[in-house]
Coordinates of C-alpha atoms (C1' of nucleotides) in Angstrom, one line a residue:
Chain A
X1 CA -74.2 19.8 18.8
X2 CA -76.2 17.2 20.7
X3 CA -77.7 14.4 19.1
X4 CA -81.1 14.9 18.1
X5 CA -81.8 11.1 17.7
X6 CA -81.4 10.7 21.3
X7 CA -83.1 14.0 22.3
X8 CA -86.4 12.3 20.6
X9 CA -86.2 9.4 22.0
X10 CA -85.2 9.9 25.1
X11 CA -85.8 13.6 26.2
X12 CA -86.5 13.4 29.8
X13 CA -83.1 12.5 30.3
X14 CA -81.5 15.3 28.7
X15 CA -84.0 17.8 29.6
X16 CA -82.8 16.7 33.2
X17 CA -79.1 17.2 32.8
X18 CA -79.5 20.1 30.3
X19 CA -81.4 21.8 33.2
X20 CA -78.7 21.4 35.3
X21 CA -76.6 24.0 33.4
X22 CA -79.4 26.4 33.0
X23 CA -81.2 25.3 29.9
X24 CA -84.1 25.7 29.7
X25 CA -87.1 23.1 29.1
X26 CA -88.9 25.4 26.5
X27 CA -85.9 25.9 24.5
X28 CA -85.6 22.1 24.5
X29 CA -89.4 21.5 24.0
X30 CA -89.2 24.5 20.7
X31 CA -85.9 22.6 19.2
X32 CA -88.3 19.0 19.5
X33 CA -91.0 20.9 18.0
X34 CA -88.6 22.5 15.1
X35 CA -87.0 19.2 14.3
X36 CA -90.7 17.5 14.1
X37 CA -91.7 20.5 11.5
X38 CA -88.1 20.2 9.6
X39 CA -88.3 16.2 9.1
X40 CA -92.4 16.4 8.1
X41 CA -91.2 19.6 5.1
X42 CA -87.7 17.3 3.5
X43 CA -90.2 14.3 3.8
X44 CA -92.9 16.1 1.5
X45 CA -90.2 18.0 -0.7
X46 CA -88.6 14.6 -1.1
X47 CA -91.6 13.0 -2.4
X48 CA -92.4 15.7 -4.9
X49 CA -89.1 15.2 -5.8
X50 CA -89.3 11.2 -6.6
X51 CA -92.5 12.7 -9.0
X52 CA -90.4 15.0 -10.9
X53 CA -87.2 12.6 -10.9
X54 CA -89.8 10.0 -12.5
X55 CA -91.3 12.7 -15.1
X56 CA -88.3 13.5 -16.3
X57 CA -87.4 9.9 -17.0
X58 CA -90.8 9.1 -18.5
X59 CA -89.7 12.7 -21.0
X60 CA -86.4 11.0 -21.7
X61 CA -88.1 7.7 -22.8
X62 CA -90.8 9.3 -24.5
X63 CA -88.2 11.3 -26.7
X64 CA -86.3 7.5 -27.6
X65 CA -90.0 6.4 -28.4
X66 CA -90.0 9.4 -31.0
X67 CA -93.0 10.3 -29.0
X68 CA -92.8 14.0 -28.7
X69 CA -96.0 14.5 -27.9
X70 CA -95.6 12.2 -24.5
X71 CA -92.8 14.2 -23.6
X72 CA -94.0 17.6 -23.9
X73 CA -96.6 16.7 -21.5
X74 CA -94.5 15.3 -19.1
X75 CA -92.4 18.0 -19.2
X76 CA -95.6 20.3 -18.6
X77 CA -96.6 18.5 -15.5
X78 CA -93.1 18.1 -14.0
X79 CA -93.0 22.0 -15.2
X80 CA -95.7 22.7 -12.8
X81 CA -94.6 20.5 -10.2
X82 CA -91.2 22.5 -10.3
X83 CA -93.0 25.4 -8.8
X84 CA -94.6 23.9 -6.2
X85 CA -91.0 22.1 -5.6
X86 CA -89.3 25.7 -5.5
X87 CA -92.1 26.7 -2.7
X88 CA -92.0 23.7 -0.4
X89 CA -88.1 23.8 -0.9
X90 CA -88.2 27.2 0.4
X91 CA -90.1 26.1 3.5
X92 CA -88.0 23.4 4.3
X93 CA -85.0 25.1 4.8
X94 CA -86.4 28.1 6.2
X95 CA -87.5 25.6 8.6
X96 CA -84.2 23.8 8.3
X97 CA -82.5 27.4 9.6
X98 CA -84.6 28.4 12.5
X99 CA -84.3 24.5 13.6
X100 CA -80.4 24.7 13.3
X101 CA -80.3 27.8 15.2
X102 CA -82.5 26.6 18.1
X103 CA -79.6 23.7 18.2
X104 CA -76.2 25.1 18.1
X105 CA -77.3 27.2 21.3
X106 CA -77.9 24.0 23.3
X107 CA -75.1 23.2 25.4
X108 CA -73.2 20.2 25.6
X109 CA -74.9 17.2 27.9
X110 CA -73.4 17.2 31.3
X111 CA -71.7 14.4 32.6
X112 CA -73.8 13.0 35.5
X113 CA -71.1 13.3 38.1
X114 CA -70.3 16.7 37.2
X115 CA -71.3 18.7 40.3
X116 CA -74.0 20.4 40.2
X117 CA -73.9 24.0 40.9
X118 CA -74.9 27.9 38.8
X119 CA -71.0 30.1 38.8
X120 CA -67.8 29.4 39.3
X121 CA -68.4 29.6 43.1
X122 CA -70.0 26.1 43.3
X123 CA -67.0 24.9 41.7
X124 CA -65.3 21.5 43.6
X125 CA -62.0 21.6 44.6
X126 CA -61.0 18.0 44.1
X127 CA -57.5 18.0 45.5
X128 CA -54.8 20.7 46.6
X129 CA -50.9 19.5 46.0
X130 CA -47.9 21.0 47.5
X131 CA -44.6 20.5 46.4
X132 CA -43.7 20.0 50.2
X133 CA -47.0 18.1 51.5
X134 CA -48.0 16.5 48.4
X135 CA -51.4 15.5 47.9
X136 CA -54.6 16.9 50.4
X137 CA -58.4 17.2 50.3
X138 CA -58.0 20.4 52.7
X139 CA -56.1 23.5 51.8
X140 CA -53.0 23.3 53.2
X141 CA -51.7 25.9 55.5
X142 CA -49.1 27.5 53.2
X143 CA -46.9 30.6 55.0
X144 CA -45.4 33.0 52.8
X145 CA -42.4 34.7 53.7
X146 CA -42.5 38.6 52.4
X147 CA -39.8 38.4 49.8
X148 CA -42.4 36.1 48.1
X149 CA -45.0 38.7 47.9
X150 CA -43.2 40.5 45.3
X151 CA -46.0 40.6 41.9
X152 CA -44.5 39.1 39.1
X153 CA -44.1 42.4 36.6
X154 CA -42.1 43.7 39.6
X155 CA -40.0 40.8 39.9
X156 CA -39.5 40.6 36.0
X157 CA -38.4 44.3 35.4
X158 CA -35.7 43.6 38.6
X159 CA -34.6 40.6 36.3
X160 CA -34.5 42.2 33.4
X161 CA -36.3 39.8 32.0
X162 CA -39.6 40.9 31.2
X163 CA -40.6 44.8 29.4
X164 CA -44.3 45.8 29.3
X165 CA -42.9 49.1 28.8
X166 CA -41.2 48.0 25.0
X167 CA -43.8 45.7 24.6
X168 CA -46.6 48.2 24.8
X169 CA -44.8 51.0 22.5
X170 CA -44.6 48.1 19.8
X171 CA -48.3 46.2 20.3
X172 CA -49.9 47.8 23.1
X173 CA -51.3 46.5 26.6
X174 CA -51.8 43.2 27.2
X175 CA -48.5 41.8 24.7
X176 CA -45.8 40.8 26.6
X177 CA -42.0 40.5 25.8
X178 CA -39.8 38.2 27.6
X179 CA -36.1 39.1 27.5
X180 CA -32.9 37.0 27.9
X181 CA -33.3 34.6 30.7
X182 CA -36.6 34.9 30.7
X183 CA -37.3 34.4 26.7
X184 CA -35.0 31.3 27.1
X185 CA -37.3 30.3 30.0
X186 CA -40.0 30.5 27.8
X187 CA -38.5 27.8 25.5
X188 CA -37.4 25.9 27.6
X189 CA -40.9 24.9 29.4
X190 CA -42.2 24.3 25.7
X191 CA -39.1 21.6 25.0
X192 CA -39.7 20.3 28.6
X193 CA -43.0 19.7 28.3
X194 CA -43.0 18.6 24.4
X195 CA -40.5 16.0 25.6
X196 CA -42.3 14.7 28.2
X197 CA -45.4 14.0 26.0
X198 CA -43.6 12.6 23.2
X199 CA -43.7 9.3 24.1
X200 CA -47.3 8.6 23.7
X201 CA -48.3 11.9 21.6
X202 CA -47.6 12.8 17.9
X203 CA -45.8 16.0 18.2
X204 CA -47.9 18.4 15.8
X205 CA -46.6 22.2 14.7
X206 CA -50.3 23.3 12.6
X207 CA -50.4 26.7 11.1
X208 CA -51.2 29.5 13.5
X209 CA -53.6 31.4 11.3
X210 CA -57.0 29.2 9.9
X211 CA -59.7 29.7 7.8
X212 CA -62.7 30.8 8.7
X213 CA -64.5 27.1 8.0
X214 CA -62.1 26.0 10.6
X215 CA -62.7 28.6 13.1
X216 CA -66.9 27.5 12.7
X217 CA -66.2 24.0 12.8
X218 CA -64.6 24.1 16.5
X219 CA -67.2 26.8 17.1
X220 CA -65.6 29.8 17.8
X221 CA -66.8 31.6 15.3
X222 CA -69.3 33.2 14.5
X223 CA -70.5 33.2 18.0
X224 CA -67.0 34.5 20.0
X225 CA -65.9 36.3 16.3
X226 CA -65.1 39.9 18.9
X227 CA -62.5 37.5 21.2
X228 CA -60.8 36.8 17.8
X229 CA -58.0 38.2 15.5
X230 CA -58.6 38.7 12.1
X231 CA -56.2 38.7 8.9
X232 CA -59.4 40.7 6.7
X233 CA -57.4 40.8 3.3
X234 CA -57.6 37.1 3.4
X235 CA -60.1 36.2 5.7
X236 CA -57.7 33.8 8.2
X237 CA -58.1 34.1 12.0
X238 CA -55.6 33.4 14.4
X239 CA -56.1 30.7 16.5
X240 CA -56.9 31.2 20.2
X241 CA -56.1 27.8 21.0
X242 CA -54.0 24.5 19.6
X243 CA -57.6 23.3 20.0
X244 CA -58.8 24.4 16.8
X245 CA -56.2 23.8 14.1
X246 CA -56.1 20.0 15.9
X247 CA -59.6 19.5 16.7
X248 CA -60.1 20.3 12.7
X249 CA -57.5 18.0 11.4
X250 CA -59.6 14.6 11.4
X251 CA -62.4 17.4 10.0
X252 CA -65.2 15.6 7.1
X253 CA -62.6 12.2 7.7
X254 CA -63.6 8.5 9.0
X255 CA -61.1 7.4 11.1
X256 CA -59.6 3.8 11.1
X257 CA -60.7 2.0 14.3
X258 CA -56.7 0.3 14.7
X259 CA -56.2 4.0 14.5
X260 CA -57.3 5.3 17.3
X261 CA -56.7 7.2 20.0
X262 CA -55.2 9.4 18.6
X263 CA -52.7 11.6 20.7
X264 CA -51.4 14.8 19.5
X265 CA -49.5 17.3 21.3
X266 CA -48.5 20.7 20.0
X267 CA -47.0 23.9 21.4
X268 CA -48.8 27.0 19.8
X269 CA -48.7 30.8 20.3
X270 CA -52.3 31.4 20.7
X271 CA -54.4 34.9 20.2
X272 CA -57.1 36.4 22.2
X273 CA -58.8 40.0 22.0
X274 CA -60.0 39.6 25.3
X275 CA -62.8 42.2 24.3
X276 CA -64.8 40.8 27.3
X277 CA -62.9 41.2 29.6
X278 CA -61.0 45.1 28.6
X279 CA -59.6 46.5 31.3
X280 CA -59.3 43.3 33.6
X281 CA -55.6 42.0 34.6
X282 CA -54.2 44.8 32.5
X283 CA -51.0 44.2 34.5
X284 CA -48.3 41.8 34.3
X285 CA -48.4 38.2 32.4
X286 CA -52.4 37.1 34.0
X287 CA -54.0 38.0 30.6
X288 CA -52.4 38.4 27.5
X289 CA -53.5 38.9 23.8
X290 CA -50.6 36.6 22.5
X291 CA -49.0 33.4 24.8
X292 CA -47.7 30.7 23.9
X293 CA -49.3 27.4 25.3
X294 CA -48.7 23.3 25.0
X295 CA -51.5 21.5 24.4
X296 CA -52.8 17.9 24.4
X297 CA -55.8 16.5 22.0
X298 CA -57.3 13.0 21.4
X299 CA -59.5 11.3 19.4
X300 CA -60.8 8.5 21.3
X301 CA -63.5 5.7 21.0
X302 CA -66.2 6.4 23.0
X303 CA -65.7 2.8 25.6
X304 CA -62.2 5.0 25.9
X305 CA -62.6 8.4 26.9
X306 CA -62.1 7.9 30.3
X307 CA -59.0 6.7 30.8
X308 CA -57.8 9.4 27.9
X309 CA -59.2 12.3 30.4
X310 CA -57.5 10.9 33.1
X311 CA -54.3 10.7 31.4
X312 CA -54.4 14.5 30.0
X313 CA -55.2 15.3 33.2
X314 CA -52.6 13.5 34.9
X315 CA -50.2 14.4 32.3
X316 CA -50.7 18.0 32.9
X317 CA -50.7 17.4 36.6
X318 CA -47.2 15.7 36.1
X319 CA -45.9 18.7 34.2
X320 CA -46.7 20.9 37.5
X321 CA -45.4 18.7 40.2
X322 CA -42.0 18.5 38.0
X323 CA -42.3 22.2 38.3
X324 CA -42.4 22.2 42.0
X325 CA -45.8 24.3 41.9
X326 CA -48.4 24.7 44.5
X327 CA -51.4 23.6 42.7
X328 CA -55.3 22.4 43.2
X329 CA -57.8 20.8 40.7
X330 CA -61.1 21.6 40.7
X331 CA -64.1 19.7 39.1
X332 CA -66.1 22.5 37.1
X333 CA -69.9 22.7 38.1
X334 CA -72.2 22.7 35.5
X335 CA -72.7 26.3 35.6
X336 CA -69.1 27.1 34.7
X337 CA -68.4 23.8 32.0
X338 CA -68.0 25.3 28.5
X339 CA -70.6 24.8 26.0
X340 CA -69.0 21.8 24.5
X341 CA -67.5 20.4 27.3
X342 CA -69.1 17.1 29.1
X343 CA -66.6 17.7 31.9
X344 CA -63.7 19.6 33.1
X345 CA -61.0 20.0 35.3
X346 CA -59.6 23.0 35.4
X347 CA -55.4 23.1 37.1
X348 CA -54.8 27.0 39.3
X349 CA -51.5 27.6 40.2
X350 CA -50.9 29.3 43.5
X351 CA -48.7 32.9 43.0
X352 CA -48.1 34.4 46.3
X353 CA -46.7 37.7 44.6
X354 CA -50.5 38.6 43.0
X355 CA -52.1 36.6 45.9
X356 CA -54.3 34.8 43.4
X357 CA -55.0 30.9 41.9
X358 CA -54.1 30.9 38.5
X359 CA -55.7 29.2 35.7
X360 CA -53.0 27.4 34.2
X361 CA -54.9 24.2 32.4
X362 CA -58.4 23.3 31.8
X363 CA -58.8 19.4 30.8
X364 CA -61.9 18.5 29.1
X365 CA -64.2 15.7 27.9
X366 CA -66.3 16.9 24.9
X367 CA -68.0 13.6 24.2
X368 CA -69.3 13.5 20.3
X369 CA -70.6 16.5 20.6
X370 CA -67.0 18.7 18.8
X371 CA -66.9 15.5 16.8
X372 CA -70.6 16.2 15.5
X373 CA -69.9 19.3 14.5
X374 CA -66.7 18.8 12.6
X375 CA -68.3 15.6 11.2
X376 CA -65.5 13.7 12.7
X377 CA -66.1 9.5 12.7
X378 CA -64.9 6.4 12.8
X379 CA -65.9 2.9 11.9
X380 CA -66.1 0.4 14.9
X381 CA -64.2 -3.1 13.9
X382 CA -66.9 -5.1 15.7
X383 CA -69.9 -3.8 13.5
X384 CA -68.7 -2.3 10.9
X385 CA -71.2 0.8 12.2
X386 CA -69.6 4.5 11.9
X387 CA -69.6 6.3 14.5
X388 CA -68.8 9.9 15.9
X389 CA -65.3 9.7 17.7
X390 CA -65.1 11.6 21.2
X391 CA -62.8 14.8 21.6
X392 CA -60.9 15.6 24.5
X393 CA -58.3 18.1 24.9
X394 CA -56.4 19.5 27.7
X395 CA -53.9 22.7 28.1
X396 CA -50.5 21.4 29.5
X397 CA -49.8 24.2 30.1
X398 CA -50.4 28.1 29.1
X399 CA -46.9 29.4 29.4
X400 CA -46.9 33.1 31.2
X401 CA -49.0 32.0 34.3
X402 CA -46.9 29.4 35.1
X403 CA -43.6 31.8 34.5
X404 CA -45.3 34.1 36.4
X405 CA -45.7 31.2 39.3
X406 CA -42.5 30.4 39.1
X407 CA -41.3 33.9 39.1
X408 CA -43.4 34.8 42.6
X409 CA -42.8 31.1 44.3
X410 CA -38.8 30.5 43.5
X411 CA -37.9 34.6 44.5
X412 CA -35.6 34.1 47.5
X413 CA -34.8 37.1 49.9
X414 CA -32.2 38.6 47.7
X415 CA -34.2 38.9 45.1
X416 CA -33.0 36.1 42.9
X417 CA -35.5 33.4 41.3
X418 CA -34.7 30.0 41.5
X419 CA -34.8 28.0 38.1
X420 CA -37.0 24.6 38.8
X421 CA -34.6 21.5 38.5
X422 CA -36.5 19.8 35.8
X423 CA -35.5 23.3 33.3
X424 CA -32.0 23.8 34.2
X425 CA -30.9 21.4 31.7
X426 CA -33.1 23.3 28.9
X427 CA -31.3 26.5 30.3
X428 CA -28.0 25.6 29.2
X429 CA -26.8 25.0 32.8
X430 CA -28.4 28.5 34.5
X431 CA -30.1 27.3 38.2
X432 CA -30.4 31.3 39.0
X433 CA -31.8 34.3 37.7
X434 CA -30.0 37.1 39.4
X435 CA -31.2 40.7 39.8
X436 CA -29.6 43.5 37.8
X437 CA -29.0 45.4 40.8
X438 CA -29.2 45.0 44.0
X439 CA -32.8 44.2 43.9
X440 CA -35.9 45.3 45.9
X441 CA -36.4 42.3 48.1
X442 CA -38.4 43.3 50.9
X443 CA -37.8 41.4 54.6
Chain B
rG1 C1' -47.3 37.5 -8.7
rG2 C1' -47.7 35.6 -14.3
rA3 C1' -48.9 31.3 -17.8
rG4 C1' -51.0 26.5 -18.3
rA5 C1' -53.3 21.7 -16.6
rG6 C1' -56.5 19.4 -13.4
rG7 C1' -60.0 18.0 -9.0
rU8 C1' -64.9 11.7 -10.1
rG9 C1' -66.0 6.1 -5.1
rC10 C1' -60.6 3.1 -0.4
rC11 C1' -56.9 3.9 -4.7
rA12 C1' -56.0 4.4 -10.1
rG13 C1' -59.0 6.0 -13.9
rA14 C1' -63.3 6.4 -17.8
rG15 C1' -67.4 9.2 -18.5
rU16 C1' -69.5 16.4 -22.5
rG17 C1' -77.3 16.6 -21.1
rG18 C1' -81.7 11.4 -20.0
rU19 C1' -80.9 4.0 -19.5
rC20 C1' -74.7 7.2 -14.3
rG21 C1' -74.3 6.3 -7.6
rA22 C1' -71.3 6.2 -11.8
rA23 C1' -67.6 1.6 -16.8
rU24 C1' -62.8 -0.8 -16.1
rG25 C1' -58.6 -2.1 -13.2
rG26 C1' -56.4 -2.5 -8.3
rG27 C1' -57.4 -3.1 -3.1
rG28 C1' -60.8 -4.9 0.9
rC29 C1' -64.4 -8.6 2.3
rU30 C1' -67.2 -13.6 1.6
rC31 C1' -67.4 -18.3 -0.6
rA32 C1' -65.1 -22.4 -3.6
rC33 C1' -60.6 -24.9 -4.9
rU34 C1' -55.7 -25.8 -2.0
rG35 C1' -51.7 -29.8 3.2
rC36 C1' -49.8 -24.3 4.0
rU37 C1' -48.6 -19.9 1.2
rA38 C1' -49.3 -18.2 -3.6
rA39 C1' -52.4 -18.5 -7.7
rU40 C1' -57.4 -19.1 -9.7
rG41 C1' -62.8 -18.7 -10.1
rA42 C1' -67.6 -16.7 -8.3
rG43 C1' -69.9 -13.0 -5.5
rU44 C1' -69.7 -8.6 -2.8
rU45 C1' -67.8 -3.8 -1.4
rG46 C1' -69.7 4.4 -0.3
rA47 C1' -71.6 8.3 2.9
rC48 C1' -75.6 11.3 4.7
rC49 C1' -81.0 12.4 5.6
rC50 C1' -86.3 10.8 6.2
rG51 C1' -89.9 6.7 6.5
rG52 C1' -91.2 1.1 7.4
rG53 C1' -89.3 -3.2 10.3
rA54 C1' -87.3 -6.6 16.5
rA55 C1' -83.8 -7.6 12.8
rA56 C1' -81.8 -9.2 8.1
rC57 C1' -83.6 -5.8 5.1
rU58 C1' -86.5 -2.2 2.5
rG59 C1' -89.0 2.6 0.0
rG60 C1' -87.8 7.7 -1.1
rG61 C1' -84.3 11.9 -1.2
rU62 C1' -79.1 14.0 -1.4
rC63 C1' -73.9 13.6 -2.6
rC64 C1' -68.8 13.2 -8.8
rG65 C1' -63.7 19.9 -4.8
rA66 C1' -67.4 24.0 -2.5
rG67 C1' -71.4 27.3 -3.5
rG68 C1' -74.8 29.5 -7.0
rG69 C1' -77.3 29.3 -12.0
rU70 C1' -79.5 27.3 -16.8
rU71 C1' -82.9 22.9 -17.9
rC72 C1' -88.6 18.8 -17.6
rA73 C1' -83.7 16.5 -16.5
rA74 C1' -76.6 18.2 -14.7
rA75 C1' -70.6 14.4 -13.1
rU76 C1' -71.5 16.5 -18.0
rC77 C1' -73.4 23.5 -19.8
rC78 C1' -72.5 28.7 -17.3
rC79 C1' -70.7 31.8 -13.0
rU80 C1' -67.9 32.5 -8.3
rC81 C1' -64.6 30.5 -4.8
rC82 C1' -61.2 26.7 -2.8
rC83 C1' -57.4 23.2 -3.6
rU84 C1' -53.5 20.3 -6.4
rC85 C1' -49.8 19.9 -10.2
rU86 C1' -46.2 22.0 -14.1
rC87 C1' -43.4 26.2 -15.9
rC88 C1' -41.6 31.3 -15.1
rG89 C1' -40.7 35.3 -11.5
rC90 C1' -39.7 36.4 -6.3
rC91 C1' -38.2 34.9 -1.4
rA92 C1' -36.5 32.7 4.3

RNA sequence: GGAGAGGUGCCAGAGUGGUCGAAUGGGGCUCACUGCUAAUGAGUUGACCCGGGAAACUGGGUCCGAGGGUUCAAAUCCCUCCCUCUCCGCCA
């Protein structure tokens, strides 16, 4: 939620940025209005209530003074002003409702520098690195030799190391299983990259399944409730994200100001109906109802949050590079930011196999406005003043996109795939997945 | 899963219908005393919402696990839910 101080004292601001992502200044100008009709209902409800809190001390006094006369006709008039309490009551929070419902639709504040632009086409690509080239502004010219163009789902059945086939007669589409090499692959990216966050982030395991509460707080429910699993005999969800169970943790709590930042990483299978999307990447490991993902989360002081986003975002750079992926960064435009996010920078992996940039980490700045939410504070050692901590989180990095990467980059002309340096220790040795037979290398 | 006990402020812990935002102790903070530390004494010490004020501060409301109810009045009575602890059963 934005803040609503700030949005009446200083709307033109906000109504500025806001606009930039395609709110609009009537839904700002109704929220104003709500919030002016909410405040102006609790102020009169609270008075009648100071008059009733009185009469009911005057009864108690009058019934010490053995006065019982007094009291009954205290108790009469605070009687009557009980009804008219009941009514105003009523209109307060019906206004209270419609007002909160006007908020929780507004959009996070962009960050100024955010570019400005309405889809995902007016996205900025910030930066392109190769593992050969390193670092350029301008898409590098990047030649693929055929035996690269080989999708990943092929190149996983040749390996024996991936079956939709299985997977599907036990779960359906969209669940993958990862076999031998490949399920070892899997862990070993999750104890590379837990390793190489460990030194400056608490290594978290939270529970995969959460209460409902917990799926509201981070605001994934009810809003997105069809992209989500649900456990109905006892009301838990599974978690589509590390995000939630960690953004949650510091939930209702005031944080210590020697406390903070506070760095958590954790490697989580995450869930995803994916009802929006049915029928979309059906193939292979692009979309998936269950993966298994690393992420990173801080609670930082506001003065702080940049240097926190740059690190996630460098962290999860690092974790590529290591990789020895083809990668770009792009700065999402205000049409495509999340609704809590101030800022993002979203990681694609090049795969030559599918021909396509894949989405392998998104980095974001949420400012207060998760930490409003989820009531989540912190009291500042230089005033004493409590104030709402800012959120960031970043993926680093969702698992079968990057193994399908690595899969469509490392494939060399007979077929075999290429384990990345940085794993091979995690693989017990293995540099080289080999094909079953023969293979169907192409060139 | 069965039986029982319990959830109160930063912590411990009192409080069974009105004078309770809450005794008392500990901790924290401030001041005094002290060469320093320790000890001692005095004071102070919650969050949230709305209003007034430049600010210090101040008026009102809410909060004693959560949500409902009874009552003129609820930490206190009733209902539902959540959580914790003990014992038994079961289990990786």
């Amino acid at each position: 939620m934005i803040d609503l101080h700030t949005l009446r004292e200083n709307p033109k601001e906000i109504f500025e940025l806001l606009e930039r992502r395609g709110v609009s200044r009537d839904s700002l100008e109704d929220l104003v209005q709500a919030d002016r009709q909410v405040r102006s209902l609790f102020s009169k409800r609270d008075a009648l209530r100071a008059k009733i809190n009185d009469l009911s001390k005057e009864v108690g006094k009058a019934y010490r003074d053995k006065n019982s006369e007094l009291a009954q006709a205290h108790i009469d008039a605070s009687k009557s002003a009980g009804v008219e309490l009941e009514l105003l009551s009523q209109q307060a929070l019906e206004a209270e409702h419609k007002r909160n419902a006007l908020w929780m639709v507004i959009p996070n504040i962009p960050d100024p520098k955010a570019p400005i632009g309405s889809s995902e086409q007016e996205n900025l690509v910030v930066r392109y690195w190769h593992p050969e080239n390193g670092y350029s502004t301008v898409l590098p010219e990047v030649e693929y030799s055929g035996y690269k163009k080989v999708a990943h789902w092929d190149i996983g059945i040749e390996l024996d190391i991936l079956d939709f086939a299985r997977a599907a007669k036990l779960s359906g589409s969209m669940f993958p299983m990862f076999k031998g090499s490949g399920a070892r692959m899997l862990r070993a990216l999750t104890s590379f990259a837990l390793d190489q966050h460990t030194d400056e982030f608490l290594e978290i395991r939270p529970p995969s399944f959460v209460r409902r509460e917990t799926m509201i707080s981070t605001g994934h429910l009810p809003k997105f409730a069809d992209d989500a699993y649900q456990i109905e005999a006892d009301d838990l969800w599974a978690i589509p994200t590390a995000e939630v169970p960690l953004t949650s943790m510091a939930r209702d709590e005031i944080l210590e100001d020697g406390d903070l930042p506070i760095k958590m990483t954790a490697a989580t299978p995450c869930y995803r109906r994916e009802a929006g999307s049915a029928g979309r990447d059906t193939r292979g490991l692009l979309r998936l109802h269950e993966f298994d993902k690393v992420e990173l989360m801080v609670y930082a002081k506001p003065d702080h949050y940049r240097e926190t986003f740059d690190e996630i975002l460098r962290r999860a750079e690092d974790i590529l590079q290591k990789l020895g992926l083809y990668y770009r960064v792009l700065d999402l435009c205000t049409g495509d930011l999340g609704a809590s996010a101030r800022r993002t920078f979203d990681l694609e992996v090049f795969a030559p196999g599918v021909e396509r940039w894949l989405e392998v980490s998104s980095v974001s700045w949420f400012g207060d406005y998760q930490a409003r939410r989820a009531n989540i504070r912190y009291r500042n050692a230089i005033d004493q003043q409590i104030y709402h901590v800012h959120t960031l989180n970043g993926s680093a990095l969702a698992w079968p996109r990057v193994f399908a990467a690595i899969l469509e980059n490392f494939r060399d002309y007979d077929g075999s795939v290429e384990i990345p340096k940085v794993l091979v220790p995690y693989m017990g040795g293995l540099d080289r997945i080999l094909p079953i037979s023969g293979g169907v290398a192409k060139d």
